[in-house]
XYZ file of C-alpha atoms in Angstrom:
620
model
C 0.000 0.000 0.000
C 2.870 1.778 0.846
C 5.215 1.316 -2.406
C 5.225 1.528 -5.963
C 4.328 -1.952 -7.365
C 4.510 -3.277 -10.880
C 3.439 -6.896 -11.132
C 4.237 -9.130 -13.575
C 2.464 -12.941 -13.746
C 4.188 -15.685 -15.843
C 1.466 -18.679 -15.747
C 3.772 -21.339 -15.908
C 3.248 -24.670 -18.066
C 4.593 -27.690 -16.011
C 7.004 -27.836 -18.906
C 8.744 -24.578 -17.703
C 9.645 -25.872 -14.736
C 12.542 -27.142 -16.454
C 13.264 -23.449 -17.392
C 16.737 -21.889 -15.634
C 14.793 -19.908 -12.673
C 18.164 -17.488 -12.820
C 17.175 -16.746 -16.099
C 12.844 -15.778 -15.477
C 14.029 -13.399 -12.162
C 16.281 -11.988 -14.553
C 14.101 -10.982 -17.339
C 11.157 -9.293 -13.966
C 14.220 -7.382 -13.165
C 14.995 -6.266 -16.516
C 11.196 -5.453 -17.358
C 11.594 -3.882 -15.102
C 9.137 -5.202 -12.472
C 9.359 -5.559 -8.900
C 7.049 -8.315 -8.224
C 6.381 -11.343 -9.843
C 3.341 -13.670 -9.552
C 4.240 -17.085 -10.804
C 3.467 -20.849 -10.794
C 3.937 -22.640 -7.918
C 1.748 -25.467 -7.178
C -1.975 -26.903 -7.031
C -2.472 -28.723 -10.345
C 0.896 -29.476 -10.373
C 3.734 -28.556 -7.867
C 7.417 -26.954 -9.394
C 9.161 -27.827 -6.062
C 9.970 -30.938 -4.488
C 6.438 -31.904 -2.851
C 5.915 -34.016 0.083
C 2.314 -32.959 0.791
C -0.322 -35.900 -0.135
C -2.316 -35.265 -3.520
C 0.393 -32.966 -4.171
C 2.510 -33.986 -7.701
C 5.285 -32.382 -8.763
C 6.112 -30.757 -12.186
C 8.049 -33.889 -14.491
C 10.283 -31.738 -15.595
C 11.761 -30.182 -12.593
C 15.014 -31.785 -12.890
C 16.138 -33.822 -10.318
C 17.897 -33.066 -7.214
C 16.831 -29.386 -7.811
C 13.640 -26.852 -6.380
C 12.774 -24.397 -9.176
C 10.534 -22.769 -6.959
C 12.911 -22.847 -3.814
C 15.356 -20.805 -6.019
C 13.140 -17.980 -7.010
C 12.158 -15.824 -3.894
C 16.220 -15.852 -2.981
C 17.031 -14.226 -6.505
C 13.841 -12.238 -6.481
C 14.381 -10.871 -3.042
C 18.183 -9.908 -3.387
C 16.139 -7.471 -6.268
C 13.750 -6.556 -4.286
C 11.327 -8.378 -6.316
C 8.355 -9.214 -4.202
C 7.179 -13.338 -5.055
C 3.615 -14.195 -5.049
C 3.058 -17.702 -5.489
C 0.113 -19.216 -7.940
C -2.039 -22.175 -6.563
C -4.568 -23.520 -9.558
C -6.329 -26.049 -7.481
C -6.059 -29.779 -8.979
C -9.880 -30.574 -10.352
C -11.177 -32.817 -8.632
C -15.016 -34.106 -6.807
C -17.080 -32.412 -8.802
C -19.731 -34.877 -9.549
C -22.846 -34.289 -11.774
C -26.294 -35.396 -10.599
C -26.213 -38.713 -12.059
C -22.717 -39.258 -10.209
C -20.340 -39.008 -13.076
C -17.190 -36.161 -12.454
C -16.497 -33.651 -15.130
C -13.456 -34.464 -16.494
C -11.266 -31.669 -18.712
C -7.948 -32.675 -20.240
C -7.461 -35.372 -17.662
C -8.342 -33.403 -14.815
C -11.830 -33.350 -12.373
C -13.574 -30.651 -11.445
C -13.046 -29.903 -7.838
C -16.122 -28.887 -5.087
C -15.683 -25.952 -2.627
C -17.373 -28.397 -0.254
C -15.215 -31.578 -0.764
C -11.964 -32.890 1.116
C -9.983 -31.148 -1.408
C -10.521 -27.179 -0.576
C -11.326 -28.124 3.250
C -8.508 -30.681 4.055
C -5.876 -31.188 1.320
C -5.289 -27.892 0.238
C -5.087 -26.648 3.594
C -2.013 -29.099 4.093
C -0.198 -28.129 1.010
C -0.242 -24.593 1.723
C 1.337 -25.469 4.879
C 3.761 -27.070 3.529
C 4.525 -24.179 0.814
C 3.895 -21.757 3.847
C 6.646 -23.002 5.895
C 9.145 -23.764 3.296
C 9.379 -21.281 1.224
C 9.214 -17.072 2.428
C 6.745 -15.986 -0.311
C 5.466 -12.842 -0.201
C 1.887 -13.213 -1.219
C -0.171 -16.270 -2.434
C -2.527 -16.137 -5.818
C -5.126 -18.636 -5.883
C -6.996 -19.292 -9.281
C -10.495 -20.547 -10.379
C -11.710 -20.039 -6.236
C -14.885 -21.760 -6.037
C -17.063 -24.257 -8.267
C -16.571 -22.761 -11.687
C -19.749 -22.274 -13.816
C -18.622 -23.464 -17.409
C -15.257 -25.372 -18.220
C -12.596 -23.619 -20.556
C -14.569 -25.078 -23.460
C -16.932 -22.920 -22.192
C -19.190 -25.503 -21.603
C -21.838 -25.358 -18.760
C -20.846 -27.417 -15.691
C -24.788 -27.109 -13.877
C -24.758 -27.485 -9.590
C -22.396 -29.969 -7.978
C -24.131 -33.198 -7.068
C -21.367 -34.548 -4.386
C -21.937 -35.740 -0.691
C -20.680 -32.734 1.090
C -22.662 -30.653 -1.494
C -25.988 -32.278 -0.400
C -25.511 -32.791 2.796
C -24.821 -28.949 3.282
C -27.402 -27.922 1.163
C -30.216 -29.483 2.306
C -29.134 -28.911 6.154
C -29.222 -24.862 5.094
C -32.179 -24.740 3.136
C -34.272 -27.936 3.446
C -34.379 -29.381 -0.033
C -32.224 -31.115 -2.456
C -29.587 -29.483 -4.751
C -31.379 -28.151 -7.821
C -30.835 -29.271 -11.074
C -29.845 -26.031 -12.078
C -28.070 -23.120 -10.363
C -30.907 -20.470 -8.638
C -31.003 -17.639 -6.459
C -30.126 -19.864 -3.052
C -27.059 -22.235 -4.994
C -25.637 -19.518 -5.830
C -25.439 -18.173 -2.413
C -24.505 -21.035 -0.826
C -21.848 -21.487 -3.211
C -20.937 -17.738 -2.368
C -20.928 -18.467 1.544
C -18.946 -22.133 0.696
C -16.077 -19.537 -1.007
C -16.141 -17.360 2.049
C -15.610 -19.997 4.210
C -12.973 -21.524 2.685
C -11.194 -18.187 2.149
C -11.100 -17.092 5.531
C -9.596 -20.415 6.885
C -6.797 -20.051 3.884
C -6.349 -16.191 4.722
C -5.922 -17.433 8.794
C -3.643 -19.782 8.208
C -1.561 -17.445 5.328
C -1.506 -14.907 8.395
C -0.335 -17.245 10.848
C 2.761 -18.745 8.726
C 3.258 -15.415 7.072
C 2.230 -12.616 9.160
C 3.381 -9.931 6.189
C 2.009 -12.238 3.429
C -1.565 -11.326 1.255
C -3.994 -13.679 0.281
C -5.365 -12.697 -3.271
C -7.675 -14.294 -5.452
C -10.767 -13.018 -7.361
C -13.420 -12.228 -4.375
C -13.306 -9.293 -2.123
C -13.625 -10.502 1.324
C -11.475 -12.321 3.553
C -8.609 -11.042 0.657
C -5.586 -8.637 1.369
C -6.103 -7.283 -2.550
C -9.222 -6.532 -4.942
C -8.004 -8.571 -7.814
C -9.614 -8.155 -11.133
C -8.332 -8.889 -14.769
C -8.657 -6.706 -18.110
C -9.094 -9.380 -20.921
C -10.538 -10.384 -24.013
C -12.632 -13.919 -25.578
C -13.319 -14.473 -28.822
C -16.972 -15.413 -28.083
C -17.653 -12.636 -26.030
C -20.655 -10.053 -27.185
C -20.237 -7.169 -28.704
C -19.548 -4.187 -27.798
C -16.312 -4.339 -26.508
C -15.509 -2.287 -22.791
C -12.613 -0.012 -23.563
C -12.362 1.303 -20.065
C -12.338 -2.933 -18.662
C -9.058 -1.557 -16.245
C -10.583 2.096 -15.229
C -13.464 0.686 -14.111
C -11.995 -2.292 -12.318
C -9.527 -0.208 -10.624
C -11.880 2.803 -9.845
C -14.377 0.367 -8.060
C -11.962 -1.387 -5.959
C -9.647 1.683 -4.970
C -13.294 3.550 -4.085
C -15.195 0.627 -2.746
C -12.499 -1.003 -0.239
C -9.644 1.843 0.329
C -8.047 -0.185 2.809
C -6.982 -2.902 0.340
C -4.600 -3.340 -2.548
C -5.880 -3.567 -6.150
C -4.320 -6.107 -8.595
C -6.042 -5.389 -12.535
C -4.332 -8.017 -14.556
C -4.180 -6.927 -17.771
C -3.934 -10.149 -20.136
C -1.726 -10.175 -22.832
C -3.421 -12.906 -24.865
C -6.190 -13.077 -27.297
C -8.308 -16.010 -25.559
C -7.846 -18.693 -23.555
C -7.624 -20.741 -26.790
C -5.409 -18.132 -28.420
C -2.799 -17.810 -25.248
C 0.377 -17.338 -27.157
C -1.340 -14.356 -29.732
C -1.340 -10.926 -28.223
C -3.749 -8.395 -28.495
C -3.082 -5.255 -30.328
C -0.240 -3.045 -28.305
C -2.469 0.231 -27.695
C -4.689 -1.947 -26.415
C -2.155 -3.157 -23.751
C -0.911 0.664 -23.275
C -4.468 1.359 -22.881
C -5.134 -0.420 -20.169
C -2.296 -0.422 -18.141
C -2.028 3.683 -18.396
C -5.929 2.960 -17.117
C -4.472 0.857 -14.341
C -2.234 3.571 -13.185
C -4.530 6.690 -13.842
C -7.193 5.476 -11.312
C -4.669 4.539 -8.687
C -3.204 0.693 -9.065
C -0.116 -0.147 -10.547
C 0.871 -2.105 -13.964
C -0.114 -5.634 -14.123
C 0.759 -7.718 -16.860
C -0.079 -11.468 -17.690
C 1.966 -13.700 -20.163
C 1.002 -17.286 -20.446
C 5.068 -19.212 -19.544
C 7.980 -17.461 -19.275
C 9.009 -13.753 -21.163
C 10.302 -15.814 -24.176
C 7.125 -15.265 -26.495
C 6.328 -16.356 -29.859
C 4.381 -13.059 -29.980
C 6.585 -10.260 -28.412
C 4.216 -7.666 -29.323
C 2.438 -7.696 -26.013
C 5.421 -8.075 -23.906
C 7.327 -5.136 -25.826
C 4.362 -2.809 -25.272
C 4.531 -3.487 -21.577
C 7.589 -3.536 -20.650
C 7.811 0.058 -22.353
C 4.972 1.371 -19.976
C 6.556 -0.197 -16.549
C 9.792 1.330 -17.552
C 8.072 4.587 -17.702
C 6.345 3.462 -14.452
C 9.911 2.769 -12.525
C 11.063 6.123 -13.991
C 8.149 8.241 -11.906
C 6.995 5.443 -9.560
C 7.240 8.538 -6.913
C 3.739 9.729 -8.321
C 1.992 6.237 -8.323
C 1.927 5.933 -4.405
C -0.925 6.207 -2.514
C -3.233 7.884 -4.888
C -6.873 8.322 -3.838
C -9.626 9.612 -5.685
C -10.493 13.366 -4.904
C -14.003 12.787 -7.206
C -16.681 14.431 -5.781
C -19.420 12.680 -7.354
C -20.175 8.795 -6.807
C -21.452 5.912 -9.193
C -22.701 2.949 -7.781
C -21.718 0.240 -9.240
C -22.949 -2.640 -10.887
C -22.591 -4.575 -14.523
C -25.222 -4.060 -17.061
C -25.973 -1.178 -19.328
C -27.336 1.148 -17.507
C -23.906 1.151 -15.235
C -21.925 1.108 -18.354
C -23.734 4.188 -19.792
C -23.321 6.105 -16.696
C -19.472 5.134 -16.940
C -19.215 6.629 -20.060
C -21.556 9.638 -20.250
C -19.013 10.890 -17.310
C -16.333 9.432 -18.669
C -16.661 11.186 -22.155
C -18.427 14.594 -20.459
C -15.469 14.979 -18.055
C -16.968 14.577 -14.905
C -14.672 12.928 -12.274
C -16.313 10.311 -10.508
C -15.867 7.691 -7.936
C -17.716 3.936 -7.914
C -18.787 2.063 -5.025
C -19.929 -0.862 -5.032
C -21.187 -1.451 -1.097
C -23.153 0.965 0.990
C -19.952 1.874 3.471
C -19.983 5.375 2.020
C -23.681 6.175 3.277
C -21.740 6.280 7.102
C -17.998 7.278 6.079
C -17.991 11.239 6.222
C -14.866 11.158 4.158
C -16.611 10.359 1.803
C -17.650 13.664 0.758
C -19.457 13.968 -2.822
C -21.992 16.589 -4.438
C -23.995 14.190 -6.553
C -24.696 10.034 -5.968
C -26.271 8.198 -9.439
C -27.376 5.263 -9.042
C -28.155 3.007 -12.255
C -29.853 -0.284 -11.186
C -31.572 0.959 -8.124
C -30.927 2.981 -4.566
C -30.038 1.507 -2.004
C -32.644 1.458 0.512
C -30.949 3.556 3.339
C -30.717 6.301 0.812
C -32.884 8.487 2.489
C -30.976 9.172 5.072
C -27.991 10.770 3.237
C -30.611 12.787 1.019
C -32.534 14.137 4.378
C -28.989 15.228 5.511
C -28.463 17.231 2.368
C -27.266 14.651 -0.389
C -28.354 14.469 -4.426
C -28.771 11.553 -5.446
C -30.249 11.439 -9.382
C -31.830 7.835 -10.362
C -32.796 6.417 -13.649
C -34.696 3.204 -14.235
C -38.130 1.620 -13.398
C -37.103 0.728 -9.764
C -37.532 3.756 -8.323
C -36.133 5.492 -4.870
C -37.444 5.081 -1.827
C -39.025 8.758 -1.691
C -41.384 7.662 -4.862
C -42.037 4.174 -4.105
C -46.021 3.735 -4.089
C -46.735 6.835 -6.092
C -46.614 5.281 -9.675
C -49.671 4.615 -12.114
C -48.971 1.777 -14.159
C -45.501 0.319 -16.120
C -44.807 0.687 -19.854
C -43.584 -2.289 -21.066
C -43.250 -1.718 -24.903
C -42.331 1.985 -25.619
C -41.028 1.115 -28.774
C -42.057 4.542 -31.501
C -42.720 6.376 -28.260
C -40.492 9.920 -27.360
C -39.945 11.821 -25.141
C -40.863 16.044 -25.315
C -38.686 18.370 -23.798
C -40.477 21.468 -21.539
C -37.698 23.366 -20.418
C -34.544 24.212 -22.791
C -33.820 26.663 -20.456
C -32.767 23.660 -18.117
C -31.240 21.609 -20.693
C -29.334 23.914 -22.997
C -27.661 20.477 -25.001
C -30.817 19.500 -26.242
C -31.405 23.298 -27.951
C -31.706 21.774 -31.337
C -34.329 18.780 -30.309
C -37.459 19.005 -28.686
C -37.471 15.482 -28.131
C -35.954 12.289 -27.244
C -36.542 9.045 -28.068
C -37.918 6.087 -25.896
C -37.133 2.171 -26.117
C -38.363 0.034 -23.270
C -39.938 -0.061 -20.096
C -40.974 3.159 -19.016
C -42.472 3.888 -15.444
C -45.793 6.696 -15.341
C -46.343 8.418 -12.672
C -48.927 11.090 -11.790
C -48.828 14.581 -14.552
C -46.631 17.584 -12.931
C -47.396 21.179 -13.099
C -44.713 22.522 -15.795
C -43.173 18.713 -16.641
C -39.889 19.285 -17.740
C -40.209 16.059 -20.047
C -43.141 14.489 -20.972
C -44.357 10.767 -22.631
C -44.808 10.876 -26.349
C -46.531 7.245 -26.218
C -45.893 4.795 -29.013
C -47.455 5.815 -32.630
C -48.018 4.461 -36.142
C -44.442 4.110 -37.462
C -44.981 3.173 -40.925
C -45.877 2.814 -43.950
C -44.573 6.923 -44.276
C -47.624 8.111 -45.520
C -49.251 7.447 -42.139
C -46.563 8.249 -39.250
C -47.391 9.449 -36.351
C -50.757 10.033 -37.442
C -52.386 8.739 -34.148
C -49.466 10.553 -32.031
C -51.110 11.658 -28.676
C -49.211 14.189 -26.054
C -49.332 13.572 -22.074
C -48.703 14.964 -19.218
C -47.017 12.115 -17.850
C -43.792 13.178 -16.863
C -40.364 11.374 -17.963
C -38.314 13.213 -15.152
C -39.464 13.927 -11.478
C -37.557 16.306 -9.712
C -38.097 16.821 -5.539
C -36.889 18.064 -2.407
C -36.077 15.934 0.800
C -35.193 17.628 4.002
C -31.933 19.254 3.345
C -31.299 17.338 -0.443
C -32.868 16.780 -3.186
C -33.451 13.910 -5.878
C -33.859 13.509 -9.426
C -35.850 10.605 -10.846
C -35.818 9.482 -14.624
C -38.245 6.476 -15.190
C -36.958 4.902 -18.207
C -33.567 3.677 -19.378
C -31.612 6.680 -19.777
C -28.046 5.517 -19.325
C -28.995 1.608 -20.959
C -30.432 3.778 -24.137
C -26.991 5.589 -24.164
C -24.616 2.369 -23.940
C -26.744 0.728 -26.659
C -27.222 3.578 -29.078
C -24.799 6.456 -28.372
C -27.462 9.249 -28.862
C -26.241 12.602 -28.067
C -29.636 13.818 -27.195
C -29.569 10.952 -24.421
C -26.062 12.097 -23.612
C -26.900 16.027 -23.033
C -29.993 15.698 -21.685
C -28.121 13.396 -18.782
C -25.318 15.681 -18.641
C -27.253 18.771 -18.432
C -29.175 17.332 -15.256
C -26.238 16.215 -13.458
C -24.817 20.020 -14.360
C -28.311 21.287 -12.557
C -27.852 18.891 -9.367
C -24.270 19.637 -8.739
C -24.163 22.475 -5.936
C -21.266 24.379 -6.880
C -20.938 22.934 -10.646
C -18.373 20.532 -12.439
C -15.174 20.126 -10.499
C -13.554 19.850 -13.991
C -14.136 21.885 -17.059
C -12.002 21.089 -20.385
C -12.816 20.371 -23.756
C -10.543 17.442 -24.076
C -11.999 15.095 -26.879
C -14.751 12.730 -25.528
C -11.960 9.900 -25.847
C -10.016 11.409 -23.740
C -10.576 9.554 -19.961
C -9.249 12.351 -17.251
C -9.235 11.360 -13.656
C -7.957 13.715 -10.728
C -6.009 12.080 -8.119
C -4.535 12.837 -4.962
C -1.251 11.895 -2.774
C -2.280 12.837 0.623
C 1.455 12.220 1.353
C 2.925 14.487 -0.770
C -0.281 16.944 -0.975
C -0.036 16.926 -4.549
C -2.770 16.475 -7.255
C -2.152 14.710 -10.496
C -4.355 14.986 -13.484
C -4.134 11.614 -15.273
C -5.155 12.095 -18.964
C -5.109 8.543 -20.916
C -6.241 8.775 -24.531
C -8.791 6.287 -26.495
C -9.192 7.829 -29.862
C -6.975 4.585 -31.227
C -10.029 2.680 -30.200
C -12.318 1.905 -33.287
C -14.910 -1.046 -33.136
C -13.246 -4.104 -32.067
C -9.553 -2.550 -32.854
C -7.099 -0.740 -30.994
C -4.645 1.522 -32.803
C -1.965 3.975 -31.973
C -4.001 7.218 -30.264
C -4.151 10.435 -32.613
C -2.665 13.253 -30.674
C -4.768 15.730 -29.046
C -3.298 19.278 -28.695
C -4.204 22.419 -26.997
C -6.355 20.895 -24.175
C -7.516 23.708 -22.024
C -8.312 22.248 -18.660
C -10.337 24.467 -15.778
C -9.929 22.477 -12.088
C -11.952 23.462 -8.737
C -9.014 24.775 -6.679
C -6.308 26.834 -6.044
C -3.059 25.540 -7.827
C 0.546 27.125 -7.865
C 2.207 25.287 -10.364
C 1.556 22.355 -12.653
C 4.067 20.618 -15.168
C 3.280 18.134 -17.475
C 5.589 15.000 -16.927
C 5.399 13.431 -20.630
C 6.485 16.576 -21.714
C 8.829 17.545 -19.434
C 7.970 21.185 -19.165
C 6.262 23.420 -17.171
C 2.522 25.080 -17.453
C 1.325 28.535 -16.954
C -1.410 28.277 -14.060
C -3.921 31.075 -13.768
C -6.370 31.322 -10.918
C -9.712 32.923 -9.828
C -12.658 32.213 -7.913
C -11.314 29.127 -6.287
C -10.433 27.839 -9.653
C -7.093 26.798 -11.580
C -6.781 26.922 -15.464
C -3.895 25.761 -17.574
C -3.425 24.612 -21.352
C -1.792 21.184 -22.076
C -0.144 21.975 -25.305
C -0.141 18.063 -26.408
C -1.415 15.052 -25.842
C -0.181 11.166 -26.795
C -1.258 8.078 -25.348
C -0.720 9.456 -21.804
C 0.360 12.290 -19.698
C -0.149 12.909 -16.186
C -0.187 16.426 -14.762
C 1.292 16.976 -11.448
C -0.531 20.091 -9.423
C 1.057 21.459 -6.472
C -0.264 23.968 -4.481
């Protein structure tokens, strides 16, 4: 937490084991990273195993403990070791009995011996033998689908039953529901809190990582790619894995792995290199550092991927001074979750330039560090929401599950709004939108009660063809498409359709302004940041409490077309206007200083150019 760290993860073959471990420390030093996640047992051990159901690598050669031999090279570096457990797969069983088998290996349970008595004595073993500095455990928990992809359905074993049933008095389903999953979700707790206890208790200063957030030392997410996955792709993957987990748990470490392979079927093909910049100048501009994933050791077939990151953690080690401690100084919050109303959110204030934080548990609603003008909330409020709005909050919601404060008060639900618009009121309000007076609706839409002076209002759905008769039936309402209140000291605004879903599926700028334009009316004092940067351009503002410095990380995504990623066209002349008062800035790609001029609480400065990356480093 307290040191610069660039991570780089070889996922070793069994067959590297035979590899010269001199050689792999080495080539992390020369990367340069300082710490270095890599194979060390589970599916197959790459030290000299005495633990039972424990089988060493093959091609370790004999008399010798490739493992044994890295932390001692890595830690005369001051290369920091985490070792890689992939569980063995085994006790899985399907509800006729049978065990899903993949390349010669079964499935393991959460529930069975394996997890809860096996494992447990092989990471003693590794625990007292070897001084790592961190263990990485893979695939944690009953996996859903194999690497075929193909669905594995609920786990039929003993254990699995037994615990089942005792917890919610009936068999195992045949398929996974609302309670399997939890109780697979309480199973992976369990188990990870006896691993963490017993990491703690052989390794005091050792982290337990793996991809779940409790019981864990680090959030630990991955930036990656499939070749099956749906369309469109998620540019910012790492700036919104990192943003959530810096924002959401503070007090822990956050690990984005960005994967430098096409697929799981594709490991040794790279993805495009500005795709790899992209994400890693992501990881570092919402406050993680590099993480990079190569599938062996650094001696690729494809050196594309490992070229393009070993330039960005050189650049990393060359200003790793301004990649400590960062926290997010955002002042308005996102709450997260995964569909696409979240994503829209994420990018109307991504690409409008409004700094925000995501959260994805309710901690904030009691921390009064947490200090923000404006909460949005995508996929619902959370229900003690009313509390921070009676104390003064704004909170603005969109969707058909509305806040707390209009619960009960709707009419009826739209299900099919296809042909239907919306009709703007007040341009005044929304100044964007001064070329439309309308916008158009797809989807569920929620009515409530008409409003004296609606500033929107339902269009319902109309004769849409053939030409000659469109719109011919089109009837105006006074059913209002925004609510806008006052509680106690705050005040909330309520949009009952889709907004943010509309935007992530269609891009419309009238979607975009109108959204933009109320979060501009909510926020008390106005935008924190002012620019006019290129949409593409993501812009977070950081902070090193330490140092009292602010850095303005600018990462640029106009190289991103489709499902491509090419070099970033450069962006010049950004003028940039930042709530506070600023002495000096200097822009660290380019080395120089900028002119800083202030007024009413406010700092302005010009960034004359703009790559792939620069970071701006405000003192005041």
């Amino acid at each position: 937490m307290n040191q610069p760290v660039r991570l780089l993860q070889a996922n070793l073959r069994e067959t590297d084991a035979a590899v010269d471990p001199a050689r792999i420390v080495q080539q992390v030093a020369d990367f340069p990273a300082n710490a270095l996640l890599i194979g060390m047992g589970g599916i197959v051990a790459v030290y000299p195993t005495k633990a039972p159901f424990h089988y060493p690598s093959p091609h370790v050669p004999n008399g010798t403990d490739f493992f044994g031999s890295v932390p001692k090279q890595a830690h005369a570096r001051k290369i920091h070791v985490v070792g890689r457990f992939d569980y063995p797969e085994w006790y899985f069983r399907r509800a006729n009995g049978q065990p899903i088998i993949y390349n010669g290996l079964n499935s393991t349970c959460i529930n069975g011996g394996y997890y809860r008595g096996a494992a447990l004595a092989i990471l003693t073993e590794a625990l007292e033998r070897y001084p790592v500095d961190a263990l990485f455990f893979n695939l944690f928990g009953n996996p859903a689908a194999d690497y075929s992809g193909n669905a594995l359905g609920t786990c039929h074993c003993d254990a699995c039953q037994a615990r089942f049933r005792a917890r919610y008095r009936r068999a195992v389903p045949e398929t996974p529901d609302a309670e399997y999953r939890e109780f697979l979700e309480t199973a992976k707790l369990e188990v990870a809190r006896e691993i963490a206890g017993l990491i703690h208790a052989k390794r005091p200063a050792a982290g337990l990582f793996t991809y779940i957030q409790d019981e864990t030392d680090a959030i630990t997410s991955e930036s990656n790619t499939a070749v099956d996955r749906p369309l469109p792709l998620w540019p910012y993957s790492a700036s919104d894995n990192v943003n959530r987990a810096r924002n959401s748990q503070p007090d822990k470490m956050a690990f984005n792995l960005c994967i430098g392979f096409v697929d799981i079927p594709y490991r040794f093909a790279t993805v495009p290199q500005p795709e790899i910049r992209a994400r890693l100048y992501q990881n570092v501009a919402n406050g993680a550092g590099p993480a990079f994933v190569a599938l062996g050791t650094l001696d690729q077939e494809d050196r594309n991927g490992i070229q393009a990151a070993q330039e960005l953690f050189a650049w990393h080690a060359q200003y790793e001074d301004l990649y400590v401690g960062q926290k997010s100084t955002a002042r308005v919050l996102l709450l997260g979750g995964h569909g696409n109303a979240y994503r829209g959110f994420f990018r109307i204030l991504t690409e409008r330039h409004i700094p925000f934080a995501v959260l994805d548990n309710q901690s904030w609603l009691d921390d009064k560090s947490k200090k923000s003008d404006l909460v949005i909330a995508p996929e619902g409020a959370p229900k003690d929401i009313e509390r921070y709005v009676q104390e003064g909050g704004r909170l603005l919601v969109a969707g058909t599950k509305p806040p707390p404060m209009f619960a009960g008060s709707s009419i009826q639900l739209w299900k099919n709004t296809r042909s239907a618009y919306l009709r703007v009121g007040d341009h005044a309000m929304f100044p964007s939108l001064k070329n439309t007076g309308i916008l158009f609706l797809d989807g569920e839409v929620l009515e409530f009660p008409p409003q004296a002076k609606p500033l929107l209002t339902l269009t319902p759905p109309a004769m849409f063809g053939p030409p000659e008769k469109v719109a011919l039936d089109r009837q105006a309402t006074e059913t209002p498409g925004l609510l806008l209140a006052a509680f106690g000291k705050g005040a909330v605004a309520y949009v009952p359709w889709d907004l943010s879903g509309l935007y992530f599926r269609h891009g419309s700028e009238a979607h975009a302004g109108f959204a933009a334009d109320l979060i501009d009316h909510l926020l008390p004092q106005g935008r924190q940041l002012r620019t006019n940067a290129h949409p593409l351009v993501g812009i977070t503002v950081m902070q090193q409490p330490a140092t009292h410095r602010t850095l303005l990380h600018q990462v640029n995504l106009s190289g991103h077309s489709q499902t491509s990623y090419f070099r970033p066209i450069e962006m010049r002349d950004i003028k940039l206007d930042l709530a506070g008062d600023f002495s000096q800035a200097r822009s660290i790609k380019l080395n120089q200083k900028i002119t800083v001029t202030k007024s009413g609480g406010r700092s302005r400065f010009s960034l004359p150019a703009l790559g792939d990356y620069d970071v701006l480093v405000l003192d005041q």
